[in-house]
Each structure stands twice: as C-alpha cells, then as structure tokens.
C-alpha cells in the first residue's frame, strides 16, 4: 500500500507545480505589458528609461535611424533595413507615413527602430502589394503604433493567382480605429506640408490594366511624394511592363530627386525607359545581405551608374535616412555613422 501512495503524492506536486508555473507566466506577462506601457508613455521623463536607453542597457544593437536627425529635419525618407523586404518611413514636418512593413521576421525590429526613431504614430500606412516581404510586419506595426489610415493597392486575386492580403487584416485594422481605404489613381494624401500622390496601382476607370500581366508585382502602388523642391518616387515591385505604362502616362513628370529601385534592384525593374524619365540624384536599394535572388542585379547597378545616380544599399550600410534642405539631398546611413562615431 505504501508503495502505491508515492506516485499519488508526486502527481499532486506536479499538478501544483504546473499551476504555479502557469500563474507565474501570466503574472510576468502582465508585468511586462505594464512595463512596456509605462516606458512608452513616461519613459525618459523620470526614473524609467525610454526605449533607446533600455535597449542600450540590454546591449541591443543600436542600428535604428537617428531620432535627433529626424526631429531636426523637415523632409526625410528613411529606407529601413528589413532584410529581403521593403519598409520606408516618409516624414514631413514631424508627421510620418510608412510604406510597406518588411517580412514577418523583421516586424519586431521594424517596430523597435520606429520607436527608437521617435515615431509615436503614423498618419498613413501604405501597402504597395500583397507579398509577404512587404506586408509581413503589418501586425507588429498595427499592434504597436496608432495608424490613422491604412491604404491598400487595388488588388484582387486574378488569373489563378491566390496571392492576397493577410487574412483578417482589414477587420483588425478597423477594430483598432484605423480607417481602411483602397487607393485610387490620382488621389493625394497630405503629409505635413507635403503631398503623396498615387500614380498607379489604385482603382481607376481607365482601361490601362488590360495592358498589364495579372500579377501582384505589376499591381504595385506607385507613389510620388513631393515637398518643396523634393520629389521621391516609389514603385513597389512593379516590373518593366508596369514601368513602361507609368512612363507612357506621366512622361518626364516622373522626375524625382530620390528613387527607390523597384523590386529590390531586380533586373526586371528600373528599366532604361523609367530611369530616362526619373533621372534621380540618388537611389536606394532595399535588399537582404547575400540574398538568394541576386539582388541588386549587376545590370541595374550599371544602368544607375550610367545615369550618374548615387546608389545606397541596405545590405551594405543598413538603414539610410535621406534628408532634403535648401535644395540639397543628403544620405545618412546608420552603419557608417556608427563606424565614424
């Protein structure tokens, strides 16, 4: 009989231990949430550190955009290092919008970088097309920052393509108080004293869509941001046929000071026709280190060189903030600044 009681006692102890562990995990989660809330709203103004101070204490690499640079600059475009993906922060007069959110894996780092950069809310969040390297971090962004309006490309799966927006995205955004809209070609979005215009990829009554392949890349939102004499062109992952249509529709009015190379520098984008119309001073390429796609392609780099474009790449220098002041465009790559410091 005595030998039969021991297993019962051990079973009760294990059950109690599991309940204690679950309770402790729950308490720790609540404490972590409370601490994060306190840091977000009171950090840096008392005994609690702000996010940058906390990351420094924990030894987290500080490769985020310079918050002071963004705060003291009227016009900024920051191409964030999200590996093999896209996420670009556009700032004007202290108001911000984000174009794409990188991969799911990069989502937490993207949010951390936005916090360290001093971004507390987004006026707009644009998703250029429903590929995971552009939409993967959207949940982290919506969970961590107030977003005024979520703007989507006019995409519906077609021609057997099952690519679609993340399931439940629009409902989740609406429940969080974010306005959800489908972009329309020619529509303007005011950002501070600047304007972001949808050139292509939004809804339209025109028949030009019949000229495009029915894939998500070519349905990408093509956006032009203008502030003063500064112009920034973003074409998502649009490829040659979509670029040709863009040039046919807008011609030399596509001229831009700064251009983000389409499709991560793929040879399917940044065509001769487009570059001849855009003629940027600088170009940014967002791609992962030693990625499997061969981005950026040597052909694209050669084209950009032939047009005298100064090229900056996230796979070599990390995140890059471009500032524009008194007619001068400057690049501030995070890694090179850290090395100089």
PDB file of N, CA, C and O in Angstrom, residues 24 31 93 102 120 211 225 230 237 270 313:
ATOM      1  N   UNK A  24       2.663  32.049 -12.693  1.00  0.00           N
ATOM      2  CA  UNK A  24       3.829  32.916 -12.760  1.00  0.00           C
ATOM      3  C   UNK A  24       4.011  33.499 -14.152  1.00  0.00           C
ATOM      4  O   UNK A  24       4.334  34.682 -14.316  1.00  0.00           O
ATOM      5  N   UNK A  31       3.097  41.946 -16.042  1.00  0.00           N
ATOM      6  CA  UNK A  31       4.107  42.909 -15.609  1.00  0.00           C
ATOM      7  C   UNK A  31       4.874  43.468 -16.801  1.00  0.00           C
ATOM      8  O   UNK A  31       5.168  44.667 -16.859  1.00  0.00           O
ATOM      9  N   UNK A  93       7.637  67.573 -41.647  1.00  0.00           N
ATOM     10  CA  UNK A  93       7.190  68.448 -40.565  1.00  0.00           C
ATOM     11  C   UNK A  93       6.756  67.657 -39.330  1.00  0.00           C
ATOM     12  O   UNK A  93       5.792  68.012 -38.648  1.00  0.00           O
ATOM     13  N   UNK A 102       7.999  45.236 -44.477  1.00  0.00           N
ATOM     14  CA  UNK A 102       9.000  44.184 -44.429  1.00  0.00           C
ATOM     15  C   UNK A 102       8.395  42.817 -44.178  1.00  0.00           C
ATOM     16  O   UNK A 102       7.196  42.579 -44.370  1.00  0.00           O
ATOM     17  N   UNK A 120       5.895  58.000 -32.874  1.00  0.00           N
ATOM     18  CA  UNK A 120       4.879  57.558 -31.918  1.00  0.00           C
ATOM     19  C   UNK A 120       3.544  57.244 -32.585  1.00  0.00           C
ATOM     20  O   UNK A 120       2.690  56.599 -31.969  1.00  0.00           O
ATOM     21  N   UNK A 211      -3.401  46.159 -70.089  1.00  0.00           N
ATOM     22  CA  UNK A 211      -2.076  46.080 -70.696  1.00  0.00           C
ATOM     23  C   UNK A 211      -1.057  45.415 -69.772  1.00  0.00           C
ATOM     24  O   UNK A 211       0.077  45.176 -70.165  1.00  0.00           O
ATOM     25  N   UNK A 225       6.060  61.319 -53.681  1.00  0.00           N
ATOM     26  CA  UNK A 225       5.973  62.259 -52.566  1.00  0.00           C
ATOM     27  C   UNK A 225       6.668  63.548 -52.958  1.00  0.00           C
ATOM     28  O   UNK A 225       7.808  63.536 -53.430  1.00  0.00           O
ATOM     29  N   UNK A 230      11.562  68.857 -53.362  1.00  0.00           N
ATOM     30  CA  UNK A 230      11.934  67.450 -53.221  1.00  0.00           C
ATOM     31  C   UNK A 230      10.867  66.539 -53.811  1.00  0.00           C
ATOM     32  O   UNK A 230       9.665  66.773 -53.647  1.00  0.00           O
ATOM     33  N   UNK A 237       7.161  46.738 -56.327  1.00  0.00           N
ATOM     34  CA  UNK A 237       7.836  45.690 -57.107  1.00  0.00           C
ATOM     35  C   UNK A 237       7.414  45.722 -58.569  1.00  0.00           C
ATOM     36  O   UNK A 237       7.507  44.711 -59.286  1.00  0.00           O
ATOM     37  N   UNK A 270      13.539  48.948 -62.833  1.00  0.00           N
ATOM     38  CA  UNK A 270      14.496  50.046 -63.072  1.00  0.00           C
ATOM     39  C   UNK A 270      14.986  50.018 -64.517  1.00  0.00           C
ATOM     40  O   UNK A 270      16.185  50.039 -64.796  1.00  0.00           O
ATOM     41  N   UNK A 313      22.627  51.138 -50.483  1.00  0.00           N
ATOM     42  CA  UNK A 313      22.018  49.816 -50.329  1.00  0.00           C
ATOM     43  C   UNK A 313      21.916  49.426 -48.849  1.00  0.00           C
ATOM     44  O   UNK A 313      22.878  49.560 -48.103  1.00  0.00           O
TER      45      UNK A 313
END
